[in-house]
Coordinates of C-alpha atoms and ligand atoms in Angstrom, one line a residue:
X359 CA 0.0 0.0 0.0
X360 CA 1.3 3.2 -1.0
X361 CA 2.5 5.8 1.9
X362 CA 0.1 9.1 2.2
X363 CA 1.6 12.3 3.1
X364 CA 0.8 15.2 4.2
X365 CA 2.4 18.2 2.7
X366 CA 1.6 21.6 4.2
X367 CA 2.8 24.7 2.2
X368 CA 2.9 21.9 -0.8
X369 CA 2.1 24.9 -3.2
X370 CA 5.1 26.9 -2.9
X371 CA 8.7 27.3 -4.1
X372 CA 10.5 24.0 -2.5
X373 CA 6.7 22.4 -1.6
X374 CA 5.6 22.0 -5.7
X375 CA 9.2 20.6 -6.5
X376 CA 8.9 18.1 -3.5
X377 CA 5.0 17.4 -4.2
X378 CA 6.1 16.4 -7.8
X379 CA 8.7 13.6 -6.4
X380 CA 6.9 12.4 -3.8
X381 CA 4.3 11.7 -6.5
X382 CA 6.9 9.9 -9.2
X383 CA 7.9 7.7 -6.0
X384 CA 4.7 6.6 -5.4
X385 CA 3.6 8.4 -2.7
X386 CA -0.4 9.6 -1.7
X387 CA 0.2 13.6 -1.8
X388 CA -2.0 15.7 0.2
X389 CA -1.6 19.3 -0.1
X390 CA -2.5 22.0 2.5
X391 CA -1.5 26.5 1.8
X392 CA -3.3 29.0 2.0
X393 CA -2.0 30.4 -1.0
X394 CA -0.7 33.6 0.8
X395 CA 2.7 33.2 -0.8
X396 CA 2.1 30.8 -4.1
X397 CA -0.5 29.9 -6.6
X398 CA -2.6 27.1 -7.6
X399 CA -1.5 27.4 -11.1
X400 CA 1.6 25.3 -9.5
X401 CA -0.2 22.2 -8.5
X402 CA -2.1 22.1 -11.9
X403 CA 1.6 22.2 -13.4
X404 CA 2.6 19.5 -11.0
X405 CA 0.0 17.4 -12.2
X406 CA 0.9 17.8 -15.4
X407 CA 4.4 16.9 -14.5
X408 CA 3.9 13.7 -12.6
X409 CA 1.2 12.4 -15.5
X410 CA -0.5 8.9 -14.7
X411 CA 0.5 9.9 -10.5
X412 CA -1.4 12.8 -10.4
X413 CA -4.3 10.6 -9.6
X414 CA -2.5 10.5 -6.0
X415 CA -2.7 14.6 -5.5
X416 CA -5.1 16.3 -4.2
X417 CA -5.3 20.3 -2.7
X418 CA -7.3 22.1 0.2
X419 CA -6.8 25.5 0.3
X420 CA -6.1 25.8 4.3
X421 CA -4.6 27.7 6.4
X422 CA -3.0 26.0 9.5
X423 CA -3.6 28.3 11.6
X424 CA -8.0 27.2 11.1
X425 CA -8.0 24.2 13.6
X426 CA -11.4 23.1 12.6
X427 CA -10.2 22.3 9.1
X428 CA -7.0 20.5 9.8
X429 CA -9.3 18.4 11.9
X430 CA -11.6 17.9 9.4
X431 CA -8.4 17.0 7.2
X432 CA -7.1 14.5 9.4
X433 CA -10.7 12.8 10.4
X434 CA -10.9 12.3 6.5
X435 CA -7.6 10.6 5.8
X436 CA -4.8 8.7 7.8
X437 CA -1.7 10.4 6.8
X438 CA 1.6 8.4 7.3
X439 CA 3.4 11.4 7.8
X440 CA 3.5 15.1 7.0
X441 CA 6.3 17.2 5.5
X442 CA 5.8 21.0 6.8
X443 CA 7.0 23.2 4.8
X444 CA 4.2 26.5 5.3
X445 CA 5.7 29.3 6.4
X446 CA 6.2 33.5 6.2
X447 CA 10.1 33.3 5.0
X448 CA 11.1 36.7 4.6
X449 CA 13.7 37.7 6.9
X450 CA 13.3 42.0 6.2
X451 CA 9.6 41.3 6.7
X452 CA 9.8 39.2 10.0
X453 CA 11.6 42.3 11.4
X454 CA 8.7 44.9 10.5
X455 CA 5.9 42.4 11.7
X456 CA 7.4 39.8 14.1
X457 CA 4.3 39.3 15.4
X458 CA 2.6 38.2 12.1
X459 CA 5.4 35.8 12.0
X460 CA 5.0 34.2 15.4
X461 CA 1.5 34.0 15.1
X462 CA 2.0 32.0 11.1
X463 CA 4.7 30.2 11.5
X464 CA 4.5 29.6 15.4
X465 CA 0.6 29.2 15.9
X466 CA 0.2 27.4 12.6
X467 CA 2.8 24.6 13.7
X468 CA 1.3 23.9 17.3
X469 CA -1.9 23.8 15.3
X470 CA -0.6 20.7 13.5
X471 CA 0.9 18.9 15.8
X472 CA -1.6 19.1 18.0
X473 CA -3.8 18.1 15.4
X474 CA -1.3 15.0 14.1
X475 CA -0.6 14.1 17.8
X476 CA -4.5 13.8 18.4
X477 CA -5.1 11.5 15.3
X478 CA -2.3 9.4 15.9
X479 CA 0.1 10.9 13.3
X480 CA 3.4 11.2 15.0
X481 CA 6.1 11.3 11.8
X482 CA 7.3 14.7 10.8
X483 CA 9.5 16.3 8.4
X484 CA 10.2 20.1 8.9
X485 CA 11.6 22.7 7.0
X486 CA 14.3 24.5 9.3
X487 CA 17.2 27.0 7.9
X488 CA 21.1 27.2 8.1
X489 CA 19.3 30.5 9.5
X490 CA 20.0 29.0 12.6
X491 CA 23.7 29.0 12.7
X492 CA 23.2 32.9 12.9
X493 CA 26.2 34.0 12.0
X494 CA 29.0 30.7 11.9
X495 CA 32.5 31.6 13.7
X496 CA 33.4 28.6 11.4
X497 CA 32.6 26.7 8.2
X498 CA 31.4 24.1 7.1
X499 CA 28.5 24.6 9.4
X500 CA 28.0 20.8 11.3
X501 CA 24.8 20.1 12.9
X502 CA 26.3 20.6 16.4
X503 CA 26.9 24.2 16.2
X504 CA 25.7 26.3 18.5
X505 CA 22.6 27.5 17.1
X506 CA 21.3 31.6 17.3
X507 CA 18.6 33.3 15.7
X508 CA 19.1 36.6 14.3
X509 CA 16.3 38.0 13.1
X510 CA 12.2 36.7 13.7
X511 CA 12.0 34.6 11.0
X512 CA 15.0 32.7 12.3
X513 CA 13.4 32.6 15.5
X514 CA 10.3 31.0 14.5
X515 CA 12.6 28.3 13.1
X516 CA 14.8 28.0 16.2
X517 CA 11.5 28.0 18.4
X518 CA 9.8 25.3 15.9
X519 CA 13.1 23.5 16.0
X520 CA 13.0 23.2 20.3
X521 CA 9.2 22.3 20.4
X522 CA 10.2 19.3 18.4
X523 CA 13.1 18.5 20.7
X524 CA 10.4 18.9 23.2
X525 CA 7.6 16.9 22.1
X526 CA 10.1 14.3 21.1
X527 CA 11.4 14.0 24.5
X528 CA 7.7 14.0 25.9
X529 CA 6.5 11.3 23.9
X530 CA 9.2 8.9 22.4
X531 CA 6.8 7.7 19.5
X532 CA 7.2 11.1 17.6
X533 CA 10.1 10.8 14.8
X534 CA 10.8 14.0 13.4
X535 CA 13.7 15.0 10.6
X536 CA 15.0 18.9 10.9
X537 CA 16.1 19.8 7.8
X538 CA 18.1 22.9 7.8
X539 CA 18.2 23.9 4.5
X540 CA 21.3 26.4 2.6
X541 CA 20.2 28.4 -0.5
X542 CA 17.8 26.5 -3.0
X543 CA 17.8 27.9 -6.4
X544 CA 17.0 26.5 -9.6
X545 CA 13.5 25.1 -11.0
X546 CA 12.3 21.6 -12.6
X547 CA 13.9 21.6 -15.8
X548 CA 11.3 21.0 -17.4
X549 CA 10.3 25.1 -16.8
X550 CA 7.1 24.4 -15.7
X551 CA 7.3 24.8 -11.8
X552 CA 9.8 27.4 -9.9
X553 CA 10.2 30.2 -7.6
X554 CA 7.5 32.9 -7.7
X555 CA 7.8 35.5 -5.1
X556 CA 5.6 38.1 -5.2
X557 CA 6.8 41.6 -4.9
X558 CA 10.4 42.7 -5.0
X559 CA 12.5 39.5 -4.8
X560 CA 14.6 39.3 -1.2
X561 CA 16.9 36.5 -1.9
X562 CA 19.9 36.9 -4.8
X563 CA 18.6 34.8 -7.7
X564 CA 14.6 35.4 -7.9
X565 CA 16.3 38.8 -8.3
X566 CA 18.9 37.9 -10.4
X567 CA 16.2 36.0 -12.8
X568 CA 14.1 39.3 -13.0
X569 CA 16.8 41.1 -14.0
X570 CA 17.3 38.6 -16.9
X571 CA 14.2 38.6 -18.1
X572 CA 13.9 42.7 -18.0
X573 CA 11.8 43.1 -15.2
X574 CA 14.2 45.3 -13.0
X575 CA 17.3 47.5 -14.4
X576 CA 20.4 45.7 -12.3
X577 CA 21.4 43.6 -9.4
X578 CA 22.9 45.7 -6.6
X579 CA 25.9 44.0 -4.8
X580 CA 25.6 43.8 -1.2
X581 CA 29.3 44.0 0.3
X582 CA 31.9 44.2 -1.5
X583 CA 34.5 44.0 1.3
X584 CA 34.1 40.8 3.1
X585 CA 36.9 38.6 3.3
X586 CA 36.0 36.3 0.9
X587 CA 37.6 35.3 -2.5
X588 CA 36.0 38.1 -4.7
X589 CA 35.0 40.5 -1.4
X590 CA 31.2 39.5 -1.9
X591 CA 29.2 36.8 0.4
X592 CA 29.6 33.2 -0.2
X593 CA 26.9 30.8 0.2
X594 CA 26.0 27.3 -0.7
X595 CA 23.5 27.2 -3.1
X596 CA 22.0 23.8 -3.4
X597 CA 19.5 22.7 -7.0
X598 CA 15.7 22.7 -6.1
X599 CA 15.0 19.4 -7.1
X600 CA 18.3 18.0 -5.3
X601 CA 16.6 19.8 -2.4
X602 CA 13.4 18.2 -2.8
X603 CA 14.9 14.4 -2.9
X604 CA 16.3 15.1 0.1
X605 CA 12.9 15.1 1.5
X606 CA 12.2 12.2 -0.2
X607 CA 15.0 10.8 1.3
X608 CA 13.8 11.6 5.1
X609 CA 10.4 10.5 4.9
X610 CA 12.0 7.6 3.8
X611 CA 14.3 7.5 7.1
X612 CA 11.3 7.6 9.3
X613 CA 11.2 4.2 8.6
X614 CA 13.9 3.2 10.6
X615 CA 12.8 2.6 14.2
X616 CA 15.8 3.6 15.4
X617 CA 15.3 7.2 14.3
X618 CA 14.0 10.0 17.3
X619 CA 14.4 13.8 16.4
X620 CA 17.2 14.1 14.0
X621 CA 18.8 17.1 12.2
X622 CA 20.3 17.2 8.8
X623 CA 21.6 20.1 6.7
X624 CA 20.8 20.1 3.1
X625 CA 23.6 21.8 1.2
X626 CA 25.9 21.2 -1.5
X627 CA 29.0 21.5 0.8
X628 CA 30.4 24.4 -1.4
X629 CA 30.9 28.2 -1.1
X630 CA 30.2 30.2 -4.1
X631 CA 30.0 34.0 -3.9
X632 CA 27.4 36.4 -5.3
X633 CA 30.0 37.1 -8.3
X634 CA 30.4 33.5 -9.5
X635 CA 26.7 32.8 -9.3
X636 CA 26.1 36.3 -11.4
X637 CA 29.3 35.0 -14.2
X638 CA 26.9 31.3 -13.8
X639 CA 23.8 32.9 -14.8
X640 CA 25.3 35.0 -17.1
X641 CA 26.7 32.3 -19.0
X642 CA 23.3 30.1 -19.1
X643 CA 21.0 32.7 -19.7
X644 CA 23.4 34.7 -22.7
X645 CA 22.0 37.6 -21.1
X646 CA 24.2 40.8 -19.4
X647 CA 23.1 41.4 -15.7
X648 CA 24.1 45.3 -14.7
X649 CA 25.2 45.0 -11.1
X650 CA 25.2 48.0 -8.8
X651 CA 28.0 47.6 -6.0
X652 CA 26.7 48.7 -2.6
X653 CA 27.0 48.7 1.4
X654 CA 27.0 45.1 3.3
X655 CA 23.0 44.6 3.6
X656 CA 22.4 44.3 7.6
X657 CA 22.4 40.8 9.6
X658 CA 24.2 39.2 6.4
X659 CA 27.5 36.4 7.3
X660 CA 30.2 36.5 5.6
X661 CA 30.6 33.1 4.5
X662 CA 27.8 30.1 5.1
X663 CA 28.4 26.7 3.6
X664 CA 27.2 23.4 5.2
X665 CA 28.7 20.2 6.2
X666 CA 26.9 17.0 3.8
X667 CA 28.7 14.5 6.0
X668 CA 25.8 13.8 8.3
X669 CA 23.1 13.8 5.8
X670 CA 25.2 11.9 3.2
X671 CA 25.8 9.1 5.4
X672 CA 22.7 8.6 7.5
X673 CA 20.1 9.5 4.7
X674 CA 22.2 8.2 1.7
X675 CA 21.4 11.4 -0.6
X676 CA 23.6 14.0 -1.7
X677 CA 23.4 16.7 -4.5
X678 CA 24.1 16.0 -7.9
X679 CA 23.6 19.1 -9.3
X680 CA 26.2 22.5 -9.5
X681 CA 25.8 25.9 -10.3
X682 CA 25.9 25.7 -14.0
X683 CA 22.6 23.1 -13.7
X684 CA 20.9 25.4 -10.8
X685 CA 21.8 29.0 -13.3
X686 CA 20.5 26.3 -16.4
X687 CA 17.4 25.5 -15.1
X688 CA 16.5 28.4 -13.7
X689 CA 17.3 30.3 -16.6
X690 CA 14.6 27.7 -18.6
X691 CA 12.0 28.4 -16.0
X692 CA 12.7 32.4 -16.2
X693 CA 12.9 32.5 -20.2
X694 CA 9.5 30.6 -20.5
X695 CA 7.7 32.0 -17.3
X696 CA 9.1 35.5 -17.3
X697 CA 6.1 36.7 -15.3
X698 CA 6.2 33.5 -13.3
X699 CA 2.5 32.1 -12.5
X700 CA 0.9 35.6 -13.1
X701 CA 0.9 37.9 -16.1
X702 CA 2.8 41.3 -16.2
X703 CA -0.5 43.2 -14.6
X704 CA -0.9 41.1 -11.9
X705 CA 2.6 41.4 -10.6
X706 CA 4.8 44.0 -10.0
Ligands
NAD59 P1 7.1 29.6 -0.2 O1 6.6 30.8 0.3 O2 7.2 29.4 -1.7 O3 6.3 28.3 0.3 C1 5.6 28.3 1.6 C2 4.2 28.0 1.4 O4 3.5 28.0 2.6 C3 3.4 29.0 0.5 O5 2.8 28.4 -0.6 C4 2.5 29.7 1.4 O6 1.3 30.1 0.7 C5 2.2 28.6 2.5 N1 1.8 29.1 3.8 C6 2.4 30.1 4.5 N2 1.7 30.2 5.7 C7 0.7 29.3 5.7 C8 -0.3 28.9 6.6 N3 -0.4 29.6 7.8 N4 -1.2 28.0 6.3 C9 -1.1 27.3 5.1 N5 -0.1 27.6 4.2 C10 0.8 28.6 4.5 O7 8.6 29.3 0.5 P2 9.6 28.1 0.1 O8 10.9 28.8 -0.3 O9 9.0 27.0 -0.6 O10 10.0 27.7 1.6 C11 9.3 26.5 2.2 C12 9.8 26.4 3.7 O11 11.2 26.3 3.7 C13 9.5 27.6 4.6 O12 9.2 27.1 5.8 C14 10.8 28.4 4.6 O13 10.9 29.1 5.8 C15 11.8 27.2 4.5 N6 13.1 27.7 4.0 C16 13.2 28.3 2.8 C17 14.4 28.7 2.3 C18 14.5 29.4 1.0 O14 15.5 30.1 0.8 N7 13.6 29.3 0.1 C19 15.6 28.5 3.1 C20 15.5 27.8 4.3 C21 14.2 27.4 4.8
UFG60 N1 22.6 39.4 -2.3 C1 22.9 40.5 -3.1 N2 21.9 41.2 -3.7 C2 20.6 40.9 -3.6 C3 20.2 39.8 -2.8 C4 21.3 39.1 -2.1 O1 24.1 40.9 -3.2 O2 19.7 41.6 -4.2 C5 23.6 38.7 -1.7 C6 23.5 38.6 -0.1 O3 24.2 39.8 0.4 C7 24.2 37.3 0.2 C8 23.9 36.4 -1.0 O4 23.5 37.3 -2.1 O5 25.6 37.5 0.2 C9 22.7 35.5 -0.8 O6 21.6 36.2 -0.3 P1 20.1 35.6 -0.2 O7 19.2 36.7 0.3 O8 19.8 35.0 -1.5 O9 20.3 34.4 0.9 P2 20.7 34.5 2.4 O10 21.8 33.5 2.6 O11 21.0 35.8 2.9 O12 19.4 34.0 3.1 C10 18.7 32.9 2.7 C11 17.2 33.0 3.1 C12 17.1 33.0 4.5 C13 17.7 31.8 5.1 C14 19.2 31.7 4.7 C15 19.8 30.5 5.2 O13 16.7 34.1 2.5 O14 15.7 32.9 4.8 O15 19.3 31.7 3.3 O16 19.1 29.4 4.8 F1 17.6 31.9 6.5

């Protein structure tokens, strides 16, 4: 009998590439978001995608933080396990309205495990940050770092990370994976499903993609003076779809009875700075992106990069891709889906 899973925020960035392989492995998908931060048009594409599967996909538009319908969810279906992935992710944001974040990203995940603990569903995946190293003395960041949040956002993940410690320790049936994941970029290359933030992009590469495509005038630089090979900030940018096996590859892990409340970073395990991935994209796309070079932009590391060890051996998955297939794909997704799910009037 084939596995059903639970995947809340299934209609996002990360969520639809995930959704898409849980579905090609044979999984029961369930999908929960409130659409706040994504678009239907995403799970039609995913259907598309995963062809004679789709049959095993279905959507509610729900918010997790609207008890009543979780439970309604859950009284309906008996889910193996549930990947949580919904979430407010902007860090610039979280500072301006921490208390929206607390009450989404906090609220929402008591909400559903409180709601999986009651119907018996005690296997969790959840979608932590390298956000929690703050920001690392060393690198490659190892799981035992001393962990730090320096902003909201990165609270809610350090607070979501503790409850699950918590709970675990509580109740010893719960097995839950923390995945703290580095920098995904990169779409399906198939250009069908990718990143679609709405408004003015936060992170380097929805930028960088928009920039591509037309949409804004340049990329401005942030720090130029950091001690790093080229002076800008190094990061380990890991493919979307690498990212998303990796999930695969914990649901998987729950199996093992052995496993309690694990963490794993997902990361590629190398640096690359905001120049390289610029020259990357540049070469893949054909297309000249205008930078502007400018200040350091506040709460930014220097240098972030993760250690695969852990995840490598205990989940046997690493990344396959590099930066010329993550610049590639993305570049397929921008040139075909320039305004991504919405037209040119309903963004901006
Ligand atoms: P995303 O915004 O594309 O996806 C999150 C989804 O959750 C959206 O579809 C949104 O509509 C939904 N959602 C938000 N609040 C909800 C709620 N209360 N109820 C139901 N649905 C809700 O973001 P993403 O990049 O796919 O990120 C997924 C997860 O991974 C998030 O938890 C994020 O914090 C985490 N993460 C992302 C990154 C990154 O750089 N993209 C890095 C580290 C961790
Ligand atoms: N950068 C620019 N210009 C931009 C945007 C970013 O130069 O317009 C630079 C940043 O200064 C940094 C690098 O590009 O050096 C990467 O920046 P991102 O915003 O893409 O990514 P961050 O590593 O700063 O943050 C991301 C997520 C956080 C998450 C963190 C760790 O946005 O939510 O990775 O997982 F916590």
């Amino acid at each position: 009998m084939s596995k059903n899973i639970l995947v809340s925020g299934g209609a996002g960035y990360i969520g639809s590439h995930t959704v898409l392989q849980l579905l090609l492995g044979g999984y029961k998908t369930v999908v929960v978001d409130n659409l706040d931060n994504s678009s239907e048009i995403s799970i039609s594409k995913v259907r598309e995608l995963a062809g004679s599967f789709s049959t095993n996909l279905s959507f509610h538009k729900v918010d997790l933080r609207d008890r009543p319908a979780l439970e309604k969810l859950f009284s309906k279906t008996k889910f193996d396990s549930v990947i949580h992935f919904a979430g407010l992710k902007a860090v610039g944001e979280s500072v301006q309205k921490p208390l929206l974040y607390y009450d989404n990203n906090l609220i929402g995940t008591i909400n559903l495990l409180e709601v999986m603990a009651a119907h018996g569903c005690k296997n969790l995946v959840f979608s932590s940050s390298a956000t929690v190293y703050g920001w690392p003395k060393e690198v490659p960041c190892t799981e035992e770092f001393p962990l730090e949040a320096t902003n909201p956002y990165g609270r809610t993940k350090l607070f979501i990370e503790e409850i699950c410690r918590d709970i675990h320790r509580s109740d010893p049936e719960w097995k839950i994976i923390l995945l703290r994941y580095f920098n995904p970029v990169g779409a399906h290359p198939s250009g069908k499903i990718g990143e679609d933030p709405r408004g003015i992009p936060n992170n380097l590469m929805p930028f960088v993609q928009q920039v591509a495509v037309g949409r804004r005038p340049a990329l401005t630089v942030y720090g130029t003076d950091y001690s790093t090979k080229d002076g800008t900030g190094v990061r380990d940018y890991i493919h979307v779809v690498d990212l998303a096996d990796g999930h695969i590859a914990a649901v998987r892990k729950l199996e093992d009875p052995k496993i309690g409340c694990e963490v794993y970073n997902l990361g590629t395990g190398k640096g690359t700075s905001v120049l390289e991935m610029v020259a990357a994209f540049e070469k893949a796309s054909g297309k000249k992106i205008p930078l502007v070079m400018a200040g350091r932009r506040p709460g930014d590391a220097a240098i972030v990069y993760a250690s695969t060890e852990k995840a490598e051996r205990e989940l046997n998955w690493n990344a396959k891709y590099g930066i010329d297939e993550m610049c590639r794909d993305q570049w397929i997704w921008a040139s075909q889906n320039p305004y991504g799910y919405g037209s040119p009037d309903s963004t901006n």
